Amino acid sequence: MSISKLEFRRYSDPDFSLLDQEWRKIKTRLIVGIILLNIFLFLSGFALLIPYIMAMRSYEYIKMLQERERVDKLIELAKIRVGDYNARFAIFALVDMKVKDAAFILNDLQEEAVYIFTNFSKKLQKALDVLAAKLDYNSAEEMLRLLEKPTQRYGIVPSIPITSVYYLDDEPIKAKCMISDLLLDFNDDNVVACPSCGNLAKRELLIEWLEENGSCKICERKISMRECPIVKVRE
């Protein structure tokens, strides 16, 4: 199902955060529950303080990982189990960061949740729609279909959040420039990556390629040089 124009504009807005929206909903629900239980059942509302504190700590932890661009850790947490606060916040953080792997994690989680947590399954579908809009697809179905294309042939960084510099923990083995098909030297070459498929290239060669073609050589998505992050190996 295609995303409506209104939803597309809202979800693709850089200021729209699925993580922050989910935290606001959880916080409001728990605070209202605490107040109502205290009013009608005296002190019993304090029982909800524990889940509130747990949710708040999870949100703050995931927010910290998001700000530090710890995509690897967020992906690990997102796969824990359906319904866990860390897992829920982690997958929404990945959506906000436009990490493509989130599409497949969400799809897998939705297949699991649909039989157990109907309401959460709807949240996962919305997250897929938000990610599709942020990545400029017309629908979640189109996104999942096109992202399944075997585009990662050169090394390569599987998921790249939108950032000016992307740091790798280790240098990819035999990583090649997608333009020249020659091995990359991370010490001497200015290495950049396609923000859509993650394939690598020497910066000067990609500049020439985009001036002539306007799209990535591998995934064929329209990109500009300013969108392509510099890729460095952590020292």
PDB file of C-alpha atoms in Angstrom:
ATOM      1  CA  MET A   1       0.000   0.000   0.000  1.00  0.00           C
ATOM      2  CA  SER A   2       1.399   3.396  -0.987  1.00  0.00           C
ATOM      3  CA  ILE A   3       2.069   6.041   1.641  1.00  0.00           C
ATOM      4  CA  SER A   4      -0.269   9.037   1.365  1.00  0.00           C
ATOM      5  CA  LYS A   5       1.248  12.370   0.340  1.00  0.00           C
ATOM      6  CA  LEU A   6       0.490  13.805   3.777  1.00  0.00           C
ATOM      7  CA  GLU A   7       2.185  10.875   5.545  1.00  0.00           C
ATOM      8  CA  PHE A   8       5.127  11.029   3.152  1.00  0.00           C
ATOM      9  CA  ARG A   9       5.712  14.727   3.891  1.00  0.00           C
ATOM     10  CA  ARG A  10       5.435  14.144   7.624  1.00  0.00           C
ATOM     11  CA  TYR A  11       7.593  11.020   7.827  1.00  0.00           C
ATOM     12  CA  SER A  12      10.303  12.272   5.452  1.00  0.00           C
ATOM     13  CA  ASP A  13      10.731  15.481   7.475  1.00  0.00           C
ATOM     14  CA  PRO A  14      14.234  15.326   9.052  1.00  0.00           C
ATOM     15  CA  ASP A  15      12.731  16.578  12.325  1.00  0.00           C
ATOM     16  CA  PHE A  16      10.269  13.671  12.571  1.00  0.00           C
ATOM     17  CA  SER A  17      11.596  11.099  15.045  1.00  0.00           C
ATOM     18  CA  LEU A  18       9.825   7.766  15.459  1.00  0.00           C
ATOM     19  CA  LEU A  19      11.944   7.051  18.553  1.00  0.00           C
ATOM     20  CA  ASP A  20      10.938  10.287  20.290  1.00  0.00           C
ATOM     21  CA  GLN A  21       7.294   9.837  19.306  1.00  0.00           C
ATOM     22  CA  GLU A  22       7.177   6.320  20.788  1.00  0.00           C
ATOM     23  CA  TRP A  23       8.810   7.484  24.022  1.00  0.00           C
ATOM     24  CA  ARG A  24       6.292  10.335  24.372  1.00  0.00           C
ATOM     25  CA  LYS A  25       3.394   7.889  23.954  1.00  0.00           C
ATOM     26  CA  ILE A  26       4.788   5.411  26.498  1.00  0.00           C
ATOM     27  CA  LYS A  27       5.636   8.175  28.978  1.00  0.00           C
ATOM     28  CA  THR A  28       2.180   9.747  28.695  1.00  0.00           C
ATOM     29  CA  ARG A  29       0.404   6.406  29.082  1.00  0.00           C
ATOM     30  CA  LEU A  30       2.377   5.426  32.188  1.00  0.00           C
ATOM     31  CA  ILE A  31       2.129   8.852  33.852  1.00  0.00           C
ATOM     32  CA  VAL A  32      -1.636   8.992  33.271  1.00  0.00           C
ATOM     33  CA  GLY A  33      -1.917   5.451  34.658  1.00  0.00           C
ATOM     34  CA  ILE A  34       0.029   6.404  37.782  1.00  0.00           C
ATOM     35  CA  ILE A  35      -2.147   9.482  38.380  1.00  0.00           C
ATOM     36  CA  LEU A  36      -5.446   7.658  37.853  1.00  0.00           C
ATOM     37  CA  LEU A  37      -4.494   4.728  40.059  1.00  0.00           C
ATOM     38  CA  ASN A  38      -3.362   7.095  42.799  1.00  0.00           C
ATOM     39  CA  ILE A  39      -6.644   8.993  42.628  1.00  0.00           C
ATOM     40  CA  PHE A  40      -8.963   5.994  42.652  1.00  0.00           C
ATOM     41  CA  LEU A  41      -6.877   3.346  44.427  1.00  0.00           C
ATOM     42  CA  PHE A  42      -4.671   5.558  46.612  1.00  0.00           C
ATOM     43  CA  LEU A  43      -1.001   4.438  46.544  1.00  0.00           C
ATOM     44  CA  SER A  44      -1.309   1.527  44.097  1.00  0.00           C
ATOM     45  CA  GLY A  45      -0.265   3.769  41.217  1.00  0.00           C
ATOM     46  CA  PHE A  46       3.316   3.608  42.431  1.00  0.00           C
ATOM     47  CA  ALA A  47       3.438   0.075  40.999  1.00  0.00           C
ATOM     48  CA  LEU A  48       3.700   1.699  37.565  1.00  0.00           C
ATOM     49  CA  LEU A  49       6.799   3.638  38.586  1.00  0.00           C
ATOM     50  CA  ILE A  50       8.967   0.584  37.921  1.00  0.00           C
ATOM     51  CA  PRO A  51       7.961   0.146  34.241  1.00  0.00           C
ATOM     52  CA  TYR A  52       8.176   3.945  33.829  1.00  0.00           C
ATOM     53  CA  ILE A  53      11.753   4.009  35.140  1.00  0.00           C
ATOM     54  CA  MET A  54      12.666   0.978  32.994  1.00  0.00           C
ATOM     55  CA  ALA A  55      11.240   2.616  29.876  1.00  0.00           C
ATOM     56  CA  MET A  56      12.976   5.928  30.610  1.00  0.00           C
ATOM     57  CA  ARG A  57      16.359   4.249  31.109  1.00  0.00           C
ATOM     58  CA  SER A  58      15.938   2.250  27.908  1.00  0.00           C
ATOM     59  CA  TYR A  59      15.061   5.402  25.962  1.00  0.00           C
ATOM     60  CA  GLU A  60      18.062   7.315  27.339  1.00  0.00           C
ATOM     61  CA  TYR A  61      20.392   4.393  26.573  1.00  0.00           C
ATOM     62  CA  ILE A  62      19.149   4.001  22.996  1.00  0.00           C
ATOM     63  CA  LYS A  63      19.263   7.771  22.460  1.00  0.00           C
ATOM     64  CA  MET A  64      22.914   7.739  23.543  1.00  0.00           C
ATOM     65  CA  LEU A  65      23.717   4.908  21.091  1.00  0.00           C
ATOM     66  CA  GLN A  66      21.913   6.802  18.343  1.00  0.00           C
ATOM     67  CA  GLU A  67      23.885   9.989  18.979  1.00  0.00           C
ATOM     68  CA  ARG A  68      27.138   7.991  18.903  1.00  0.00           C
ATOM     69  CA  GLU A  69      26.012   6.281  15.664  1.00  0.00           C
ATOM     70  CA  ARG A  70      26.473   2.792  17.144  1.00  0.00           C
ATOM     71  CA  VAL A  71      24.541   1.089  14.366  1.00  0.00           C
ATOM     72  CA  ASP A  72      26.040  -2.329  15.140  1.00  0.00           C
ATOM     73  CA  LYS A  73      24.858  -2.248  18.767  1.00  0.00           C
ATOM     74  CA  LEU A  74      21.418  -0.924  17.825  1.00  0.00           C
ATOM     75  CA  ILE A  75      20.964  -3.748  15.303  1.00  0.00           C
ATOM     76  CA  GLU A  76      22.000  -6.271  17.967  1.00  0.00           C
ATOM     77  CA  LEU A  77      19.464  -4.856  20.454  1.00  0.00           C
ATOM     78  CA  ALA A  78      16.693  -4.612  17.861  1.00  0.00           C
ATOM     79  CA  LYS A  79      16.819  -8.378  17.378  1.00  0.00           C
ATOM     80  CA  ILE A  80      16.392  -9.259  21.079  1.00  0.00           C
ATOM     81  CA  ARG A  81      12.667 -10.038  21.242  1.00  0.00           C
ATOM     82  CA  VAL A  82       9.306  -8.517  20.408  1.00  0.00           C
ATOM     83  CA  GLY A  83       8.023  -6.171  23.111  1.00  0.00           C
ATOM     84  CA  ASP A  84      11.326  -5.481  24.907  1.00  0.00           C
ATOM     85  CA  TYR A  85      11.832  -1.732  25.503  1.00  0.00           C
ATOM     86  CA  ASN A  86      15.446  -1.794  24.310  1.00  0.00           C
ATOM     87  CA  ALA A  87      14.467  -3.705  21.168  1.00  0.00           C
ATOM     88  CA  ARG A  88      11.533  -1.408  20.421  1.00  0.00           C
ATOM     89  CA  PHE A  89      13.481   1.813  20.908  1.00  0.00           C
ATOM     90  CA  ALA A  90      16.505   0.424  19.026  1.00  0.00           C
ATOM     91  CA  ILE A  91      14.549  -0.424  15.888  1.00  0.00           C
ATOM     92  CA  PHE A  92      12.869   2.987  15.906  1.00  0.00           C
ATOM     93  CA  ALA A  93      16.279   4.658  16.320  1.00  0.00           C
ATOM     94  CA  LEU A  94      17.539   2.729  13.278  1.00  0.00           C
ATOM     95  CA  VAL A  95      14.551   4.006  11.305  1.00  0.00           C
ATOM     96  CA  ASP A  96      15.371   7.597  12.294  1.00  0.00           C
ATOM     97  CA  MET A  97      18.970   6.995  11.172  1.00  0.00           C
ATOM     98  CA  LYS A  98      17.758   5.640   7.796  1.00  0.00           C
ATOM     99  CA  VAL A  99      19.595   2.337   8.258  1.00  0.00           C
ATOM    100  CA  LYS A 100      18.476  -0.011   5.490  1.00  0.00           C
ATOM    101  CA  ASP A 101      18.910  -3.195   7.552  1.00  0.00           C
ATOM    102  CA  ALA A 102      16.028  -1.933   9.706  1.00  0.00           C
ATOM    103  CA  ALA A 103      13.631  -2.771   6.864  1.00  0.00           C
ATOM    104  CA  PHE A 104      14.393  -6.485   7.054  1.00  0.00           C
ATOM    105  CA  ILE A 105      14.497  -6.547  10.866  1.00  0.00           C
ATOM    106  CA  LEU A 106      11.081  -4.864  10.952  1.00  0.00           C
ATOM    107  CA  ASN A 107       9.702  -7.278   8.377  1.00  0.00           C
ATOM    108  CA  ASP A 108      10.906 -10.296  10.383  1.00  0.00           C
ATOM    109  CA  LEU A 109       9.603  -8.857  13.666  1.00  0.00           C
ATOM    110  CA  GLN A 110       6.228  -8.124  12.123  1.00  0.00           C
ATOM    111  CA  GLU A 111       5.828 -11.720  10.964  1.00  0.00           C
ATOM    112  CA  GLU A 112       6.534 -12.817  14.543  1.00  0.00           C
ATOM    113  CA  ALA A 113       4.378 -10.177  16.227  1.00  0.00           C
ATOM    114  CA  VAL A 114       1.274 -10.514  14.078  1.00  0.00           C
ATOM    115  CA  TYR A 115       0.317 -13.730  15.871  1.00  0.00           C
ATOM    116  CA  ILE A 116       1.083 -12.441  19.377  1.00  0.00           C
ATOM    117  CA  PHE A 117       0.960  -8.641  19.625  1.00  0.00           C
ATOM    118  CA  THR A 118      -1.555  -7.238  17.138  1.00  0.00           C
ATOM    119  CA  ASN A 119      -1.122  -3.622  18.268  1.00  0.00           C
ATOM    120  CA  PHE A 120       2.674  -3.859  18.166  1.00  0.00           C
ATOM    121  CA  SER A 121       2.464  -5.371  14.690  1.00  0.00           C
ATOM    122  CA  LYS A 122       0.698  -2.165  13.601  1.00  0.00           C
ATOM    123  CA  LYS A 123       3.539  -0.115  15.125  1.00  0.00           C
ATOM    124  CA  LEU A 124       6.046  -2.154  13.122  1.00  0.00           C
ATOM    125  CA  GLN A 125       4.090  -1.542   9.918  1.00  0.00           C
ATOM    126  CA  LYS A 126       4.100   2.187  10.636  1.00  0.00           C
ATOM    127  CA  ALA A 127       7.868   2.002  11.226  1.00  0.00           C
ATOM    128  CA  LEU A 128       8.257   0.356   7.805  1.00  0.00           C
ATOM    129  CA  ASP A 129       6.201   3.158   6.251  1.00  0.00           C
ATOM    130  CA  VAL A 130       8.301   5.813   7.999  1.00  0.00           C
ATOM    131  CA  LEU A 131      11.557   4.195   6.847  1.00  0.00           C
ATOM    132  CA  ALA A 132      10.237   3.949   3.283  1.00  0.00           C
ATOM    133  CA  ALA A 133       9.409   7.670   3.299  1.00  0.00           C
ATOM    134  CA  LYS A 134      12.775   8.615   4.799  1.00  0.00           C
ATOM    135  CA  LEU A 135      14.542   6.564   2.101  1.00  0.00           C
ATOM    136  CA  ASP A 136      12.329   8.114  -0.612  1.00  0.00           C
ATOM    137  CA  TYR A 137      10.319   5.006  -1.570  1.00  0.00           C
ATOM    138  CA  ASN A 138       6.609   5.134  -2.421  1.00  0.00           C
ATOM    139  CA  SER A 139       5.709   2.244  -0.117  1.00  0.00           C
ATOM    140  CA  ALA A 140       7.182  -0.262   2.323  1.00  0.00           C
ATOM    141  CA  GLU A 141       6.528  -3.021  -0.211  1.00  0.00           C
ATOM    142  CA  GLU A 142       8.549  -1.197  -2.876  1.00  0.00           C
ATOM    143  CA  MET A 143      11.373  -0.609  -0.389  1.00  0.00           C
ATOM    144  CA  LEU A 144      11.591  -4.277   0.633  1.00  0.00           C
ATOM    145  CA  ARG A 145      11.478  -5.429  -2.980  1.00  0.00           C
ATOM    146  CA  LEU A 146      14.182  -3.073  -4.236  1.00  0.00           C
ATOM    147  CA  LEU A 147      16.478  -3.479  -1.237  1.00  0.00           C
ATOM    148  CA  GLU A 148      16.590  -7.226  -1.925  1.00  0.00           C
ATOM    149  CA  LYS A 149      18.550  -6.559  -5.107  1.00  0.00           C
ATOM    150  CA  PRO A 150      22.090  -8.042  -4.853  1.00  0.00           C
ATOM    151  CA  THR A 151      23.888  -4.705  -4.829  1.00  0.00           C
ATOM    152  CA  GLN A 152      26.699  -5.319  -2.337  1.00  0.00           C
ATOM    153  CA  ARG A 153      29.526  -6.613  -4.474  1.00  0.00           C
ATOM    154  CA  TYR A 154      32.414  -4.394  -3.494  1.00  0.00           C
ATOM    155  CA  GLY A 155      33.262  -4.607   0.081  1.00  0.00           C
ATOM    156  CA  ILE A 156      31.380  -3.179   1.749  1.00  0.00           C
ATOM    157  CA  VAL A 157      29.398  -1.266   4.314  1.00  0.00           C
ATOM    158  CA  PRO A 158      25.963  -2.948   4.560  1.00  0.00           C
ATOM    159  CA  SER A 159      24.097  -0.063   6.236  1.00  0.00           C
ATOM    160  CA  ILE A 160      25.053   3.595   6.353  1.00  0.00           C
ATOM    161  CA  PRO A 161      23.213   6.184   8.441  1.00  0.00           C
ATOM    162  CA  ILE A 162      23.107   9.703   7.059  1.00  0.00           C
ATOM    163  CA  THR A 163      26.308  11.227   8.417  1.00  0.00           C
ATOM    164  CA  SER A 164      29.319  13.134   7.073  1.00  0.00           C
ATOM    165  CA  VAL A 165      31.860  10.527   8.206  1.00  0.00           C
ATOM    166  CA  TYR A 166      31.225   6.806   8.704  1.00  0.00           C
ATOM    167  CA  TYR A 167      33.742   4.908  10.828  1.00  0.00           C
ATOM    168  CA  LEU A 168      34.487   1.210  10.377  1.00  0.00           C
ATOM    169  CA  ASP A 169      35.825  -0.831  13.279  1.00  0.00           C
ATOM    170  CA  ASP A 170      37.912  -2.941  10.870  1.00  0.00           C
ATOM    171  CA  GLU A 171      39.094  -2.452   7.307  1.00  0.00           C
ATOM    172  CA  PRO A 172      37.007  -4.534   4.853  1.00  0.00           C
ATOM    173  CA  ILE A 173      38.955  -7.389   3.289  1.00  0.00           C
ATOM    174  CA  LYS A 174      39.677  -6.780  -0.398  1.00  0.00           C
ATOM    175  CA  ALA A 175      37.263  -3.852  -0.599  1.00  0.00           C
ATOM    176  CA  LYS A 176      37.067  -2.562  -4.171  1.00  0.00           C
ATOM    177  CA  CYS A 177      36.141   0.742  -5.741  1.00  0.00           C
ATOM    178  CA  MET A 178      32.799   0.243  -7.466  1.00  0.00           C
ATOM    179  CA  ILE A 179      33.863   2.603 -10.279  1.00  0.00           C
ATOM    180  CA  SER A 180      37.306   1.229 -11.179  1.00  0.00           C
ATOM    181  CA  ASP A 181      36.948  -2.286  -9.690  1.00  0.00           C
ATOM    182  CA  LEU A 182      40.416  -1.798  -8.122  1.00  0.00           C
ATOM    183  CA  LEU A 183      41.299  -2.502  -4.487  1.00  0.00           C
ATOM    184  CA  LEU A 184      40.922   0.433  -2.105  1.00  0.00           C
ATOM    185  CA  ASP A 185      43.673   1.634   0.215  1.00  0.00           C
ATOM    186  CA  PHE A 186      42.079   3.238   3.263  1.00  0.00           C
ATOM    187  CA  ASN A 187      45.391   4.874   4.195  1.00  0.00           C
ATOM    188  CA  ASP A 188      45.964   6.629   0.865  1.00  0.00           C
ATOM    189  CA  ASP A 189      42.578   6.830  -0.878  1.00  0.00           C
ATOM    190  CA  ASN A 190      39.740   9.204  -0.054  1.00  0.00           C
ATOM    191  CA  VAL A 191      37.039   6.564   0.314  1.00  0.00           C
ATOM    192  CA  VAL A 192      33.337   7.432   0.196  1.00  0.00           C
ATOM    193  CA  ALA A 193      30.179   5.330   0.154  1.00  0.00           C
ATOM    194  CA  CYS A 194      26.817   5.393  -1.558  1.00  0.00           C
ATOM    195  CA  PRO A 195      24.266   6.362   1.133  1.00  0.00           C
ATOM    196  CA  SER A 196      21.712   4.026  -0.430  1.00  0.00           C
ATOM    197  CA  CYS A 197      23.502   0.699  -0.971  1.00  0.00           C
ATOM    198  CA  GLY A 198      26.756   1.196   0.966  1.00  0.00           C
ATOM    199  CA  ASN A 199      29.135   0.380  -1.887  1.00  0.00           C
ATOM    200  CA  LEU A 200      32.513   2.106  -1.753  1.00  0.00           C
ATOM    201  CA  ALA A 201      34.456   4.247  -4.206  1.00  0.00           C
ATOM    202  CA  LYS A 202      37.404   6.602  -4.491  1.00  0.00           C
ATOM    203  CA  ARG A 203      35.982  10.071  -4.021  1.00  0.00           C
ATOM    204  CA  GLU A 204      37.461  11.604  -7.168  1.00  0.00           C
ATOM    205  CA  LEU A 205      36.205   8.727  -9.340  1.00  0.00           C
ATOM    206  CA  LEU A 206      32.705   8.898  -7.882  1.00  0.00           C
ATOM    207  CA  ILE A 207      32.599  12.666  -8.505  1.00  0.00           C
ATOM    208  CA  GLU A 208      33.350  12.059 -12.194  1.00  0.00           C
ATOM    209  CA  TRP A 209      30.821   9.229 -12.371  1.00  0.00           C
ATOM    210  CA  LEU A 210      28.016  11.269 -10.797  1.00  0.00           C
ATOM    211  CA  GLU A 211      28.710  14.284 -13.015  1.00  0.00           C
ATOM    212  CA  GLU A 212      28.085  12.054 -16.026  1.00  0.00           C
ATOM    213  CA  ASN A 213      25.422   9.648 -14.737  1.00  0.00           C
ATOM    214  CA  GLY A 214      23.806  11.192 -11.646  1.00  0.00           C
ATOM    215  CA  SER A 215      23.156   7.854  -9.955  1.00  0.00           C
ATOM    216  CA  CYS A 216      25.044   5.106  -8.111  1.00  0.00           C
ATOM    217  CA  LYS A 217      26.740   2.643 -10.453  1.00  0.00           C
ATOM    218  CA  ILE A 218      25.504  -0.341  -8.427  1.00  0.00           C
ATOM    219  CA  CYS A 219      22.032   0.387  -7.022  1.00  0.00           C
ATOM    220  CA  GLU A 220      21.193   3.061  -9.632  1.00  0.00           C
ATOM    221  CA  ARG A 221      19.566   5.331  -7.035  1.00  0.00           C
ATOM    222  CA  LYS A 222      19.812   9.075  -7.713  1.00  0.00           C
ATOM    223  CA  ILE A 223      22.410  10.505  -5.301  1.00  0.00           C
ATOM    224  CA  SER A 224      24.559  13.615  -4.989  1.00  0.00           C
ATOM    225  CA  MET A 225      28.140  13.797  -3.818  1.00  0.00           C
ATOM    226  CA  ARG A 226      27.210  15.741  -0.685  1.00  0.00           C
ATOM    227  CA  GLU A 227      25.083  12.770   0.456  1.00  0.00           C
ATOM    228  CA  CYS A 228      28.009  10.332   0.285  1.00  0.00           C
ATOM    229  CA  PRO A 229      29.796   9.976   3.638  1.00  0.00           C
ATOM    230  CA  ILE A 230      33.557   9.698   3.939  1.00  0.00           C
ATOM    231  CA  VAL A 231      34.505   6.202   5.134  1.00  0.00           C
ATOM    232  CA  LYS A 232      37.375   5.811   7.594  1.00  0.00           C
ATOM    233  CA  VAL A 233      38.760   2.971   9.708  1.00  0.00           C
ATOM    234  CA  ARG A 234      38.923   3.646  13.442  1.00  0.00           C
ATOM    235  CA  GLU A 235      42.477   3.881  14.757  1.00  0.00           C
TER     236      GLU A 235
END
